[in-house]
PDB file of C-alpha atoms and ligand atoms in Angstrom:
ATOM      1  CA  MET D 219    -152.335  39.387  18.253  1.00 62.00           C
ATOM      2  CA  SER D 220    -151.451  40.479  21.760  1.00 79.00           C
ATOM      3  CA  ALA D 221    -148.198  42.111  22.848  1.00 89.00           C
ATOM      4  CA  ALA D 222    -145.119  39.822  22.939  1.00 89.00           C
ATOM      5  CA  GLU D 223    -143.428  38.825  26.218  1.00 94.00           C
ATOM      6  CA  ILE D 224    -139.941  40.376  26.249  1.00 97.00           C
ATOM      7  CA  PRO D 225    -137.582  39.399  29.074  1.00 96.00           C
ATOM      8  CA  GLY D 226    -136.337  42.495  30.916  1.00 96.00           C
ATOM      9  CA  TRP D 227    -139.134  44.676  29.567  1.00 97.00           C
ATOM     10  CA  ALA D 228    -142.512  45.513  31.091  1.00 97.00           C
ATOM     11  CA  HIS D 229    -145.425  46.012  28.703  1.00 97.00           C
ATOM     12  CA  THR D 230    -147.028  49.368  29.516  1.00 95.00           C
ATOM     13  CA  TYR D 231    -149.397  50.276  26.680  1.00 94.00           C
ATOM     14  CA  SER D 232    -150.820  49.053  23.409  1.00 94.00           C
ATOM     15  CA  GLY D 233    -152.145  51.396  20.763  1.00 90.00           C
ATOM     16  CA  LYS D 234    -153.962  50.140  17.702  1.00 90.00           C
ATOM     17  CA  VAL D 235    -150.712  49.178  15.992  1.00 94.00           C
ATOM     18  CA  ARG D 236    -147.808  49.489  18.399  1.00 96.00           C
ATOM     19  CA  ASP D 237    -146.924  48.015  21.810  1.00 97.00           C
ATOM     20  CA  LEU D 238    -144.902  50.075  24.281  1.00 97.00           C
ATOM     21  CA  TYR D 239    -142.534  48.688  26.915  1.00 97.00           C
ATOM     22  CA  ARG D 240    -140.399  50.131  29.702  1.00 97.00           C
ATOM     23  CA  PRO D 241    -137.166  48.609  31.014  1.00 96.00           C
ATOM     24  CA  GLU D 242    -137.782  46.514  34.134  1.00 95.00           C
ATOM     25  CA  ASP D 243    -134.749  48.160  35.756  1.00 90.00           C
ATOM     26  CA  GLY D 244    -136.879  51.280  36.121  1.00 80.00           C
ATOM     27  CA  ASP D 245    -135.161  53.707  33.700  1.00 87.00           C
ATOM     28  CA  THR D 246    -138.143  55.970  33.028  1.00 89.00           C
ATOM     29  CA  GLY D 247    -136.434  57.879  30.221  1.00 95.00           C
ATOM     30  CA  VAL D 248    -136.439  54.901  27.864  1.00 96.00           C
ATOM     31  CA  LEU D 249    -139.230  53.324  25.859  1.00 97.00           C
ATOM     32  CA  LEU D 250    -139.289  50.346  23.498  1.00 98.00           C
ATOM     33  CA  VAL D 251    -141.787  50.839  20.675  1.00 98.00           C
ATOM     34  CA  VAL D 252    -142.671  47.563  18.977  1.00 98.00           C
ATOM     35  CA  ALA D 253    -144.616  47.654  15.706  1.00 98.00           C
ATOM     36  CA  SER D 254    -147.009  44.731  15.349  1.00 97.00           C
ATOM     37  CA  ASP D 255    -148.521  43.333  12.129  1.00 97.00           C
ATOM     38  CA  ARG D 256    -151.906  44.729  13.179  1.00 96.00           C
ATOM     39  CA  VAL D 257    -153.671  46.844  10.602  1.00 95.00           C
ATOM     40  CA  SER D 258    -156.301  49.413  11.434  1.00 92.00           C
ATOM     41  CA  ALA D 259    -158.795  51.250   9.247  1.00 90.00           C
ATOM     42  CA  PHE D 260    -161.561  53.644  10.249  1.00 86.00           C
ATOM     43  CA  ASP D 261    -160.166  53.377  13.803  1.00 82.00           C
ATOM     44  CA  HIS D 262    -160.811  49.607  14.011  1.00 91.00           C
ATOM     45  CA  VAL D 263    -158.105  46.967  14.305  1.00 94.00           C
ATOM     46  CA  LEU D 264    -158.814  44.341  11.640  1.00 96.00           C
ATOM     47  CA  GLU D 265    -158.245  40.599  11.405  1.00 96.00           C
ATOM     48  CA  PRO D 266    -155.995  39.080  10.307  1.00 96.00           C
ATOM     49  CA  GLY D 267    -152.806  41.152  10.490  1.00 96.00           C
ATOM     50  CA  ILE D 268    -150.546  41.812   7.500  1.00 96.00           C
ATOM     51  CA  PRO D 269    -147.503  39.490   7.720  1.00 95.00           C
ATOM     52  CA  GLY D 270    -144.232  41.454   7.820  1.00 96.00           C
ATOM     53  CA  LYS D 271    -145.946  44.834   8.227  1.00 96.00           C
ATOM     54  CA  GLY D 272    -144.304  45.638  11.574  1.00 97.00           C
ATOM     55  CA  GLU D 273    -140.845  45.048  10.110  1.00 97.00           C
ATOM     56  CA  LEU D 274    -141.493  46.939   6.895  1.00 96.00           C
ATOM     57  CA  LEU D 275    -142.866  50.000   8.660  1.00 96.00           C
ATOM     58  CA  THR D 276    -140.045  50.008  11.196  1.00 98.00           C
ATOM     59  CA  SER D 277    -137.467  49.873   8.372  1.00 97.00           C
ATOM     60  CA  LEU D 278    -139.190  52.723   6.566  1.00 97.00           C
ATOM     61  CA  SER D 279    -139.346  54.881   9.729  1.00 98.00           C
ATOM     62  CA  ARG D 280    -135.656  54.296  10.376  1.00 97.00           C
ATOM     63  CA  TRP D 281    -134.775  55.167   6.801  1.00 98.00           C
ATOM     64  CA  TRP D 282    -136.603  58.483   7.135  1.00 98.00           C
ATOM     65  CA  PHE D 283    -135.144  59.333  10.544  1.00 98.00           C
ATOM     66  CA  ASP D 284    -131.711  58.860   8.935  1.00 97.00           C
ATOM     67  CA  HIS D 285    -132.591  61.202   6.063  1.00 97.00           C
ATOM     68  CA  LEU D 286    -134.185  64.038   8.041  1.00 97.00           C
ATOM     69  CA  PRO D 287    -131.881  66.547   9.736  1.00 96.00           C
ATOM     70  CA  VAL D 288    -134.138  67.219  12.750  1.00 97.00           C
ATOM     71  CA  PRO D 289    -133.816  66.023  16.357  1.00 98.00           C
ATOM     72  CA  ASN D 290    -135.649  62.689  16.753  1.00 98.00           C
ATOM     73  CA  HIS D 291    -136.478  60.276  19.545  1.00 98.00           C
ATOM     74  CA  LEU D 292    -134.114  57.395  18.646  1.00 98.00           C
ATOM     75  CA  ILE D 293    -131.545  56.380  21.257  1.00 97.00           C
ATOM     76  CA  GLU D 294    -128.203  55.356  19.725  1.00 95.00           C
ATOM     77  CA  PRO D 295    -126.847  52.762  19.726  1.00 94.00           C
ATOM     78  CA  GLN D 296    -130.054  50.761  19.275  1.00 94.00           C
ATOM     79  CA  ARG D 297    -129.571  47.807  21.622  1.00 94.00           C
ATOM     80  CA  LEU D 298    -132.721  45.840  20.912  1.00 97.00           C
ATOM     81  CA  PRO D 299    -134.110  42.653  22.442  1.00 97.00           C
ATOM     82  CA  VAL D 300    -133.641  39.823  19.916  1.00 96.00           C
ATOM     83  CA  GLU D 301    -137.292  38.757  20.160  1.00 95.00           C
ATOM     84  CA  VAL D 302    -138.453  41.922  18.391  1.00 97.00           C
ATOM     85  CA  GLU D 303    -135.193  43.211  16.881  1.00 96.00           C
ATOM     86  CA  ARG D 304    -136.518  43.921  13.401  1.00 97.00           C
ATOM     87  CA  ARG D 305    -139.723  45.660  14.384  1.00 97.00           C
ATOM     88  CA  ALA D 306    -138.667  47.672  17.428  1.00 98.00           C
ATOM     89  CA  MET D 307    -137.164  51.068  18.128  1.00 98.00           C
ATOM     90  CA  LEU D 308    -135.473  52.175  21.332  1.00 98.00           C
ATOM     91  CA  VAL D 309    -136.601  55.743  21.984  1.00 98.00           C
ATOM     92  CA  ARG D 310    -136.489  58.542  24.529  1.00 98.00           C
ATOM     93  CA  SER D 311    -139.722  58.731  26.429  1.00 97.00           C
ATOM     94  CA  LEU D 312    -140.963  62.212  25.531  1.00 98.00           C
ATOM     95  CA  ASP D 313    -143.647  64.482  26.843  1.00 97.00           C
ATOM     96  CA  MET D 314    -145.869  64.161  23.769  1.00 97.00           C
ATOM     97  CA  PHE D 315    -147.963  66.985  22.320  1.00 98.00           C
ATOM     98  CA  PRO D 316    -151.556  65.700  21.973  1.00 97.00           C
ATOM     99  CA  ILE D 317    -151.596  66.853  18.363  1.00 98.00           C
ATOM    100  CA  GLU D 318    -151.353  65.009  15.077  1.00 97.00           C
ATOM    101  CA  CYS D 319    -149.309  67.396  12.958  1.00 98.00           C
ATOM    102  CA  VAL D 320    -150.867  66.705   9.564  1.00 98.00           C
ATOM    103  CA  VAL D 321    -149.459  68.247   6.390  1.00 98.00           C
ATOM    104  CA  ARG D 322    -151.290  67.965   3.076  1.00 98.00           C
ATOM    105  CA  GLY D 323    -149.754  68.623  -0.321  1.00 98.00           C
ATOM    106  CA  TYR D 324    -152.757  67.145  -2.133  1.00 97.00           C
ATOM    107  CA  LEU D 325    -156.479  67.008  -1.494  1.00 97.00           C
ATOM    108  CA  SER D 326    -157.605  63.594  -0.214  1.00 94.00           C
ATOM    109  CA  GLY D 327    -159.263  61.719   2.645  1.00 90.00           C
ATOM    110  CA  SER D 328    -160.785  63.871   5.395  1.00 91.00           C
ATOM    111  CA  GLY D 329    -159.322  66.976   3.691  1.00 95.00           C
ATOM    112  CA  TRP D 330    -161.358  66.274   0.560  1.00 96.00           C
ATOM    113  CA  ALA D 331    -164.470  65.592   2.670  1.00 95.00           C
ATOM    114  CA  GLU D 332    -164.075  68.913   4.503  1.00 95.00           C
ATOM    115  CA  TYR D 333    -163.313  70.819   1.308  1.00 97.00           C
ATOM    116  CA  GLN D 334    -166.598  69.660  -0.245  1.00 97.00           C
ATOM    117  CA  GLN D 335    -168.493  71.077   2.744  1.00 97.00           C
ATOM    118  CA  SER D 336    -166.661  74.364   3.232  1.00 97.00           C
ATOM    119  CA  GLN D 337    -164.003  74.865   0.521  1.00 97.00           C
ATOM    120  CA  SER D 338    -161.524  74.865   3.404  1.00 97.00           C
ATOM    121  CA  VAL D 339    -159.549  72.380   5.501  1.00 95.00           C
ATOM    122  CA  CYS D 340    -159.076  73.037   9.239  1.00 93.00           C
ATOM    123  CA  GLY D 341    -160.025  76.667   8.695  1.00 92.00           C
ATOM    124  CA  ILE D 342    -157.623  77.189   5.763  1.00 96.00           C
ATOM    125  CA  GLY D 343    -159.486  78.521   2.728  1.00 97.00           C
ATOM    126  CA  LEU D 344    -158.669  76.903  -0.611  1.00 98.00           C
ATOM    127  CA  PRO D 345    -159.306  77.817  -4.261  1.00 97.00           C
ATOM    128  CA  ALA D 346    -162.653  76.783  -5.774  1.00 98.00           C
ATOM    129  CA  GLY D 347    -162.930  73.937  -8.284  1.00 97.00           C
ATOM    130  CA  LEU D 348    -160.455  71.483  -6.769  1.00 97.00           C
ATOM    131  CA  THR D 349    -161.209  67.780  -6.973  1.00 95.00           C
ATOM    132  CA  SER D 350    -160.098  64.699  -5.055  1.00 95.00           C
ATOM    133  CA  GLY D 351    -156.398  63.957  -5.681  1.00 96.00           C
ATOM    134  CA  ASP D 352    -155.526  67.473  -6.871  1.00 96.00           C
ATOM    135  CA  ARG D 353    -152.285  69.112  -5.865  1.00 97.00           C
ATOM    136  CA  LEU D 354    -152.732  72.101  -3.531  1.00 98.00           C
ATOM    137  CA  PRO D 355    -151.154  75.472  -4.440  1.00 97.00           C
ATOM    138  CA  VAL D 356    -148.855  75.063  -1.398  1.00 97.00           C
ATOM    139  CA  PRO D 357    -148.727  72.358   1.289  1.00 98.00           C
ATOM    140  CA  ILE D 358    -150.964  73.194   4.265  1.00 98.00           C
ATOM    141  CA  PHE D 359    -150.698  72.402   7.958  1.00 98.00           C
ATOM    142  CA  THR D 360    -153.985  70.884   9.209  1.00 97.00           C
ATOM    143  CA  PRO D 361    -153.635  69.728  12.830  1.00 97.00           C
ATOM    144  CA  ALA D 362    -155.839  67.170  14.554  1.00 96.00           C
ATOM    145  CA  PHE D 363    -156.400  66.737  18.257  1.00 96.00           C
ATOM    146  CA  LYS D 364    -155.215  63.280  19.334  1.00 93.00           C
ATOM    147  CA  ALA D 365    -158.297  61.773  20.908  1.00 81.00           C
ATOM    148  CA  PRO D 366    -157.980  59.458  23.917  1.00 79.00           C
ATOM    149  CA  MET D 367    -157.918  55.698  23.095  1.00 71.00           C
ATOM    150  CA  GLY D 368    -161.124  54.579  21.386  1.00 70.00           C
ATOM    151  CA  GLU D 369    -162.217  58.032  20.227  1.00 78.00           C
ATOM    152  CA  HIS D 370    -161.819  59.617  16.813  1.00 80.00           C
ATOM    153  CA  ASP D 371    -159.085  62.201  16.247  1.00 86.00           C
ATOM    154  CA  GLU D 372    -160.638  65.555  15.492  1.00 91.00           C
ATOM    155  CA  ASN D 373    -159.488  68.081  12.895  1.00 93.00           C
ATOM    156  CA  ILE D 374    -158.918  71.460  14.543  1.00 96.00           C
ATOM    157  CA  THR D 375    -158.027  75.009  13.497  1.00 96.00           C
ATOM    158  CA  PHE D 376    -154.612  76.483  14.207  1.00 97.00           C
ATOM    159  CA  ALA D 377    -156.295  78.849  16.706  1.00 97.00           C
ATOM    160  CA  ARG D 378    -157.590  75.818  18.627  1.00 97.00           C
ATOM    161  CA  MET D 379    -154.109  74.253  18.542  1.00 98.00           C
ATOM    162  CA  ILE D 380    -152.701  77.428  20.159  1.00 98.00           C
ATOM    163  CA  GLU D 381    -155.234  77.028  22.992  1.00 98.00           C
ATOM    164  CA  ILE D 382    -154.074  73.450  23.519  1.00 97.00           C
ATOM    165  CA  VAL D 383    -150.244  73.740  23.320  1.00 98.00           C
ATOM    166  CA  GLY D 384    -149.557  77.498  23.493  1.00 98.00           C
ATOM    167  CA  ALA D 385    -148.586  79.951  20.732  1.00 98.00           C
ATOM    168  CA  ASP D 386    -144.831  79.278  20.733  1.00 98.00           C
ATOM    169  CA  ALA D 387    -145.077  75.487  20.543  1.00 98.00           C
ATOM    170  CA  ALA D 388    -147.884  75.709  17.973  1.00 98.00           C
ATOM    171  CA  SER D 389    -145.865  77.829  15.584  1.00 98.00           C
ATOM    172  CA  GLU D 390    -142.696  75.791  16.137  1.00 98.00           C
ATOM    173  CA  LEU D 391    -144.576  72.558  15.377  1.00 98.00           C
ATOM    174  CA  ARG D 392    -146.155  74.055  12.284  1.00 98.00           C
ATOM    175  CA  THR D 393    -142.811  75.288  10.933  1.00 98.00           C
ATOM    176  CA  LEU D 394    -141.097  71.971  11.668  1.00 98.00           C
ATOM    177  CA  SER D 395    -143.914  69.965  10.073  1.00 98.00           C
ATOM    178  CA  LEU D 396    -143.990  72.040   6.879  1.00 98.00           C
ATOM    179  CA  ASP D 397    -140.172  71.958   6.575  1.00 98.00           C
ATOM    180  CA  ILE D 398    -139.984  68.203   7.037  1.00 98.00           C
ATOM    181  CA  PHE D 399    -142.855  67.677   4.594  1.00 98.00           C
ATOM    182  CA  GLN D 400    -141.146  69.808   1.945  1.00 98.00           C
ATOM    183  CA  ARG D 401    -137.882  67.949   2.343  1.00 98.00           C
ATOM    184  CA  ALA D 402    -139.565  64.547   2.354  1.00 98.00           C
ATOM    185  CA  SER D 403    -141.655  65.390  -0.732  1.00 98.00           C
ATOM    186  CA  THR D 404    -138.537  66.272  -2.702  1.00 98.00           C
ATOM    187  CA  ILE D 405    -136.869  63.013  -1.678  1.00 97.00           C
ATOM    188  CA  ALA D 406    -140.018  61.008  -2.487  1.00 97.00           C
ATOM    189  CA  GLU D 407    -140.357  62.616  -5.921  1.00 97.00           C
ATOM    190  CA  SER D 408    -136.769  61.641  -6.691  1.00 96.00           C
ATOM    191  CA  LYS D 409    -137.969  58.042  -6.177  1.00 96.00           C
ATOM    192  CA  GLY D 410    -141.005  58.489  -8.431  1.00 96.00           C
ATOM    193  CA  VAL D 411    -143.379  58.711  -5.474  1.00 96.00           C
ATOM    194  CA  ILE D 412    -145.782  61.477  -4.489  1.00 97.00           C
ATOM    195  CA  LEU D 413    -146.146  62.196  -0.784  1.00 97.00           C
ATOM    196  CA  ALA D 414    -149.772  63.332  -0.777  1.00 97.00           C
ATOM    197  CA  ASP D 415    -150.101  63.894   2.958  1.00 97.00           C
ATOM    198  CA  THR D 416    -148.674  62.716   6.239  1.00 98.00           C
ATOM    199  CA  LYS D 417    -148.955  62.969  10.004  1.00 98.00           C
ATOM    200  CA  PHE D 418    -146.105  63.734  12.406  1.00 98.00           C
ATOM    201  CA  GLU D 419    -146.052  63.500  16.184  1.00 98.00           C
ATOM    202  CA  PHE D 420    -143.632  65.472  18.343  1.00 98.00           C
ATOM    203  CA  GLY D 421    -142.670  65.525  21.995  1.00 98.00           C
ATOM    204  CA  ARG D 422    -140.379  67.447  24.299  1.00 98.00           C
ATOM    205  CA  ASP D 423    -137.362  65.864  25.978  1.00 98.00           C
ATOM    206  CA  THR D 424    -136.213  66.669  29.533  1.00 97.00           C
ATOM    207  CA  ASP D 425    -134.025  69.505  28.166  1.00 97.00           C
ATOM    208  CA  GLY D 426    -137.057  71.106  26.509  1.00 97.00           C
ATOM    209  CA  VAL D 427    -135.961  70.174  22.982  1.00 98.00           C
ATOM    210  CA  ILE D 428    -138.788  69.333  20.574  1.00 98.00           C
ATOM    211  CA  ARG D 429    -138.102  65.990  18.889  1.00 98.00           C
ATOM    212  CA  LEU D 430    -139.745  64.151  16.025  1.00 98.00           C
ATOM    213  CA  ALA D 431    -141.272  61.015  17.570  1.00 98.00           C
ATOM    214  CA  ASP D 432    -143.552  58.076  16.819  1.00 97.00           C
ATOM    215  CA  GLU D 433    -143.303  56.477  13.371  1.00 97.00           C
ATOM    216  CA  VAL D 434    -142.365  58.806  10.559  1.00 98.00           C
ATOM    217  CA  LEU D 435    -143.489  58.879   6.935  1.00 98.00           C
ATOM    218  CA  THR D 436    -144.659  55.279   6.948  1.00 96.00           C
ATOM    219  CA  SER D 437    -147.518  54.026   4.796  1.00 91.00           C
ATOM    220  CA  ASP D 438    -149.667  53.960   7.954  1.00 91.00           C
ATOM    221  CA  SER D 439    -149.105  57.651   8.660  1.00 94.00           C
ATOM    222  CA  SER D 440    -148.912  58.883   5.058  1.00 95.00           C
ATOM    223  CA  ARG D 441    -150.569  58.677   1.665  1.00 94.00           C
ATOM    224  CA  TYR D 442    -148.073  57.779  -1.026  1.00 95.00           C
ATOM    225  CA  TRP D 443    -148.986  57.673  -4.702  1.00 95.00           C
ATOM    226  CA  ASP D 444    -147.095  56.494  -7.745  1.00 94.00           C
ATOM    227  CA  GLN D 445    -146.044  59.643  -9.600  1.00 95.00           C
ATOM    228  CA  GLU D 446    -146.286  58.168 -13.087  1.00 95.00           C
ATOM    229  CA  ALA D 447    -149.845  56.989 -12.468  1.00 94.00           C
ATOM    230  CA  TRP D 448    -150.861  60.348 -10.986  1.00 95.00           C
ATOM    231  CA  VAL D 449    -149.470  62.272 -13.968  1.00 94.00           C
ATOM    232  CA  ALA D 450    -151.400  59.910 -16.249  1.00 94.00           C
ATOM    233  CA  GLY D 451    -154.570  60.925 -14.391  1.00 93.00           C
ATOM    234  CA  VAL D 452    -154.997  57.889 -12.148  1.00 89.00           C
ATOM    235  CA  ARG D 453    -156.313  58.925  -8.734  1.00 84.00           C
ATOM    236  CA  GLY D 454    -156.426  57.069  -5.448  1.00 73.00           C
ATOM    237  CA  GLN D 455    -153.976  54.299  -6.415  1.00 77.00           C
ATOM    238  CA  SER D 456    -151.755  54.376  -3.384  1.00 84.00           C
ATOM    239  CA  PHE D 457    -149.014  52.509  -1.588  1.00 85.00           C
ATOM    240  CA  ASP D 458    -150.807  52.863   1.711  1.00 79.00           C
ATOM    241  CA  LYS D 459    -153.590  50.758   3.163  1.00 82.00           C
ATOM    242  CA  GLN D 460    -156.124  52.122   0.672  1.00 85.00           C
ATOM    243  CA  ILE D 461    -156.599  48.534  -0.555  1.00 91.00           C
ATOM    244  CA  VAL D 462    -157.854  47.631   2.918  1.00 93.00           C
ATOM    245  CA  ARG D 463    -160.006  50.761   3.272  1.00 91.00           C
ATOM    246  CA  ASP D 464    -161.622  50.223  -0.142  1.00 91.00           C
ATOM    247  CA  TRP D 465    -162.401  46.563   0.505  1.00 95.00           C
ATOM    248  CA  LEU D 466    -163.840  47.394   3.921  1.00 95.00           C
ATOM    249  CA  SER D 467    -165.981  50.255   2.583  1.00 93.00           C
ATOM    250  CA  ALA D 468    -167.516  47.852   0.052  1.00 96.00           C
ATOM    251  CA  HIS D 469    -168.086  44.969   2.509  1.00 97.00           C
ATOM    252  CA  TRP D 470    -168.964  46.558   5.825  1.00 96.00           C
ATOM    253  CA  ASP D 471    -171.616  49.075   6.882  1.00 95.00           C
ATOM    254  CA  GLY D 472    -169.520  50.377   9.784  1.00 93.00           C
ATOM    255  CA  THR D 473    -171.578  48.772  12.555  1.00 93.00           C
ATOM    256  CA  GLY D 474    -170.445  45.968  14.838  1.00 93.00           C
ATOM    257  CA  THR D 475    -167.224  44.049  14.237  1.00 94.00           C
ATOM    258  CA  PRO D 476    -165.561  44.467  10.823  1.00 96.00           C
ATOM    259  CA  PRO D 477    -165.465  41.254   8.720  1.00 97.00           C
ATOM    260  CA  PRO D 478    -162.118  39.397   8.398  1.00 97.00           C
ATOM    261  CA  LEU D 479    -159.963  40.449   5.461  1.00 97.00           C
ATOM    262  CA  PRO D 480    -159.734  37.866   2.640  1.00 97.00           C
ATOM    263  CA  ASP D 481    -156.301  36.345   1.900  1.00 97.00           C
ATOM    264  CA  GLU D 482    -156.109  38.133  -1.421  1.00 97.00           C
ATOM    265  CA  ILE D 483    -156.474  41.556   0.241  1.00 96.00           C
ATOM    266  CA  VAL D 484    -153.889  40.657   2.880  1.00 96.00           C
ATOM    267  CA  GLU D 485    -151.396  39.532   0.217  1.00 96.00           C
ATOM    268  CA  ARG D 486    -151.892  42.566  -2.015  1.00 95.00           C
ATOM    269  CA  THR D 487    -151.483  44.939   0.936  1.00 94.00           C
ATOM    270  CA  SER D 488    -148.348  43.177   2.091  1.00 95.00           C
ATOM    271  CA  ALA D 489    -146.846  43.328  -1.422  1.00 94.00           C
ATOM    272  CA  ARG D 490    -147.672  47.019  -1.701  1.00 93.00           C
ATOM    273  CA  TYR D 491    -145.940  47.826   1.606  1.00 93.00           C
ATOM    274  CA  ALA D 492    -142.862  45.881   0.466  1.00 95.00           C
ATOM    275  CA  GLU D 493    -142.812  47.676  -2.883  1.00 94.00           C
ATOM    276  CA  LEU D 494    -142.837  51.082  -1.202  1.00 95.00           C
ATOM    277  CA  LEU D 495    -139.922  50.214   1.082  1.00 95.00           C
ATOM    278  CA  ASP D 496    -138.066  48.935  -1.963  1.00 96.00           C
ATOM    279  CA  ARG D 497    -138.635  52.208  -3.825  1.00 95.00           C
ATOM    280  CA  PHE D 498    -136.989  54.164  -1.016  1.00 96.00           C
ATOM    281  CA  THR D 499    -134.244  51.879   0.193  1.00 93.00           C
ATOM    282  CA  GLY D 500    -133.611  49.864  -2.955  1.00 87.00           C
ATOM    283  CA  ALA D 501    -133.187  46.930  -0.568  1.00 56.00           C
TER     284      ALA D 501
HETATM  285  P1  ATP I 275    -153.241  55.932  20.519  1.00 88.43           P
HETATM  286  O1  ATP I 275    -152.032  56.785  20.662  1.00 88.43           O
HETATM  287  O2  ATP I 275    -154.512  56.643  20.757  1.00 88.43           O
HETATM  288  O3  ATP I 275    -153.138  54.633  21.257  1.00 88.43           O
HETATM  289  P2  ATP I 275    -152.490  54.758  18.087  1.00 88.43           P
HETATM  290  O4  ATP I 275    -153.359  53.673  17.666  1.00 88.43           O
HETATM  291  O5  ATP I 275    -151.971  55.710  17.063  1.00 88.43           O
HETATM  292  O6  ATP I 275    -153.358  55.565  19.054  1.00 88.43           O
HETATM  293  P3  ATP I 275    -149.985  53.475  18.301  1.00 88.43           P
HETATM  294  O7  ATP I 275    -149.472  54.278  17.179  1.00 88.43           O
HETATM  295  O8  ATP I 275    -150.278  52.038  18.085  1.00 88.43           O
HETATM  296  O9  ATP I 275    -151.249  54.200  18.917  1.00 88.43           O
HETATM  297  O10 ATP I 275    -149.000  53.555  19.562  1.00 88.43           O
HETATM  298  C1  ATP I 275    -147.900  54.387  19.656  1.00 88.43           C
HETATM  299  C2  ATP I 275    -148.060  55.336  20.826  1.00 88.43           C
HETATM  300  O11 ATP I 275    -146.766  55.748  21.300  1.00 88.43           O
HETATM  301  C3  ATP I 275    -148.786  56.629  20.448  1.00 88.43           C
HETATM  302  O12 ATP I 275    -149.675  56.965  21.495  1.00 88.43           O
HETATM  303  C4  ATP I 275    -147.665  57.677  20.356  1.00 88.43           C
HETATM  304  O13 ATP I 275    -148.116  58.970  20.638  1.00 88.43           O
HETATM  305  C5  ATP I 275    -146.704  57.170  21.426  1.00 88.43           C
HETATM  306  N1  ATP I 275    -145.297  57.582  21.258  1.00 88.43           N
HETATM  307  C6  ATP I 275    -144.546  57.528  20.130  1.00 88.43           C
HETATM  308  N2  ATP I 275    -143.278  57.951  20.338  1.00 88.43           N
HETATM  309  C7  ATP I 275    -143.190  58.285  21.668  1.00 88.43           C
HETATM  310  C8  ATP I 275    -142.138  58.786  22.508  1.00 88.43           C
HETATM  311  N3  ATP I 275    -140.909  59.026  22.041  1.00 88.43           N
HETATM  312  N4  ATP I 275    -142.431  59.030  23.818  1.00 88.43           N
HETATM  313  C9  ATP I 275    -143.679  58.770  24.300  1.00 88.43           C
HETATM  314  N5  ATP I 275    -144.713  58.284  23.578  1.00 88.43           N
HETATM  315  C10 ATP I 275    -144.483  58.036  22.253  1.00 88.43           C
HETATM  316 MG1   MG I 276    -150.254  56.055  16.068  1.00 88.43          MG
END
């Protein structure tokens, strides 16, 4: 699943999930971010892709950008090439901070793993006796250093983040992340969905303004749980790609190339993504 040819646009970069393009006319301030159907887990891109995923995640990102009153990277109006219209966003090319701004409202994933070792996450001490899936007393900001392509992102302390981006940017990013998380959680709960954790990325524009970038609050960057199920005590039943992670954990020892995903897993994941979008947009 390689990057599409788009007349007028030069392909410049492919991440695990998205392909980036610049206009061929040389406008360096503009970027076209195209979400593919690729799915990644444990930092590996898997085969096959999930049909419709690029579109669903782009719709969900857009919905959230519309509902969050913070500066973002979208360029309006969105004049998009027809070839990729439904899975692309036209954005300002920002000077990105090399930080994944993770906020956790619940204990899960790498946060749960770290907690079991140290009763803390990214240097933030937590109460004793918590278990996987528990709600934290307050949401916490747990940054990760964005590793270069092919390497694992690394959880870091806030002190380390200050060394990387400076004290002013670090505290601004933390405040922004926690505010957006709080707002998004309230909106999600009104839809019967728990936002367990998420990751934001920010960059600075040419005027020095910090803008929310990348994808936002998608099921690739967030853990969403059904609220009713959580209240009933069900843990780990999520709208995100947990289905893929669980299947892979049970069928792959982590060495060599991951096995192809069975049709049934692909279909269930696709349906789950669609259901989440439906919860938010009612579309
Ligand atoms: P990596 O970034 O290491 O390639 P990834 O697999 O997360 O990992 P993708 O998410 O597929 O990559 O690609 C999107 C890329 O575009 C990310 O590197 C992200 O930081 C970058 N990006 C998102 N928004 C902007 C923006 N407005 N300006 C510049 N870069 C951006
Ligand atoms: Mg990414």
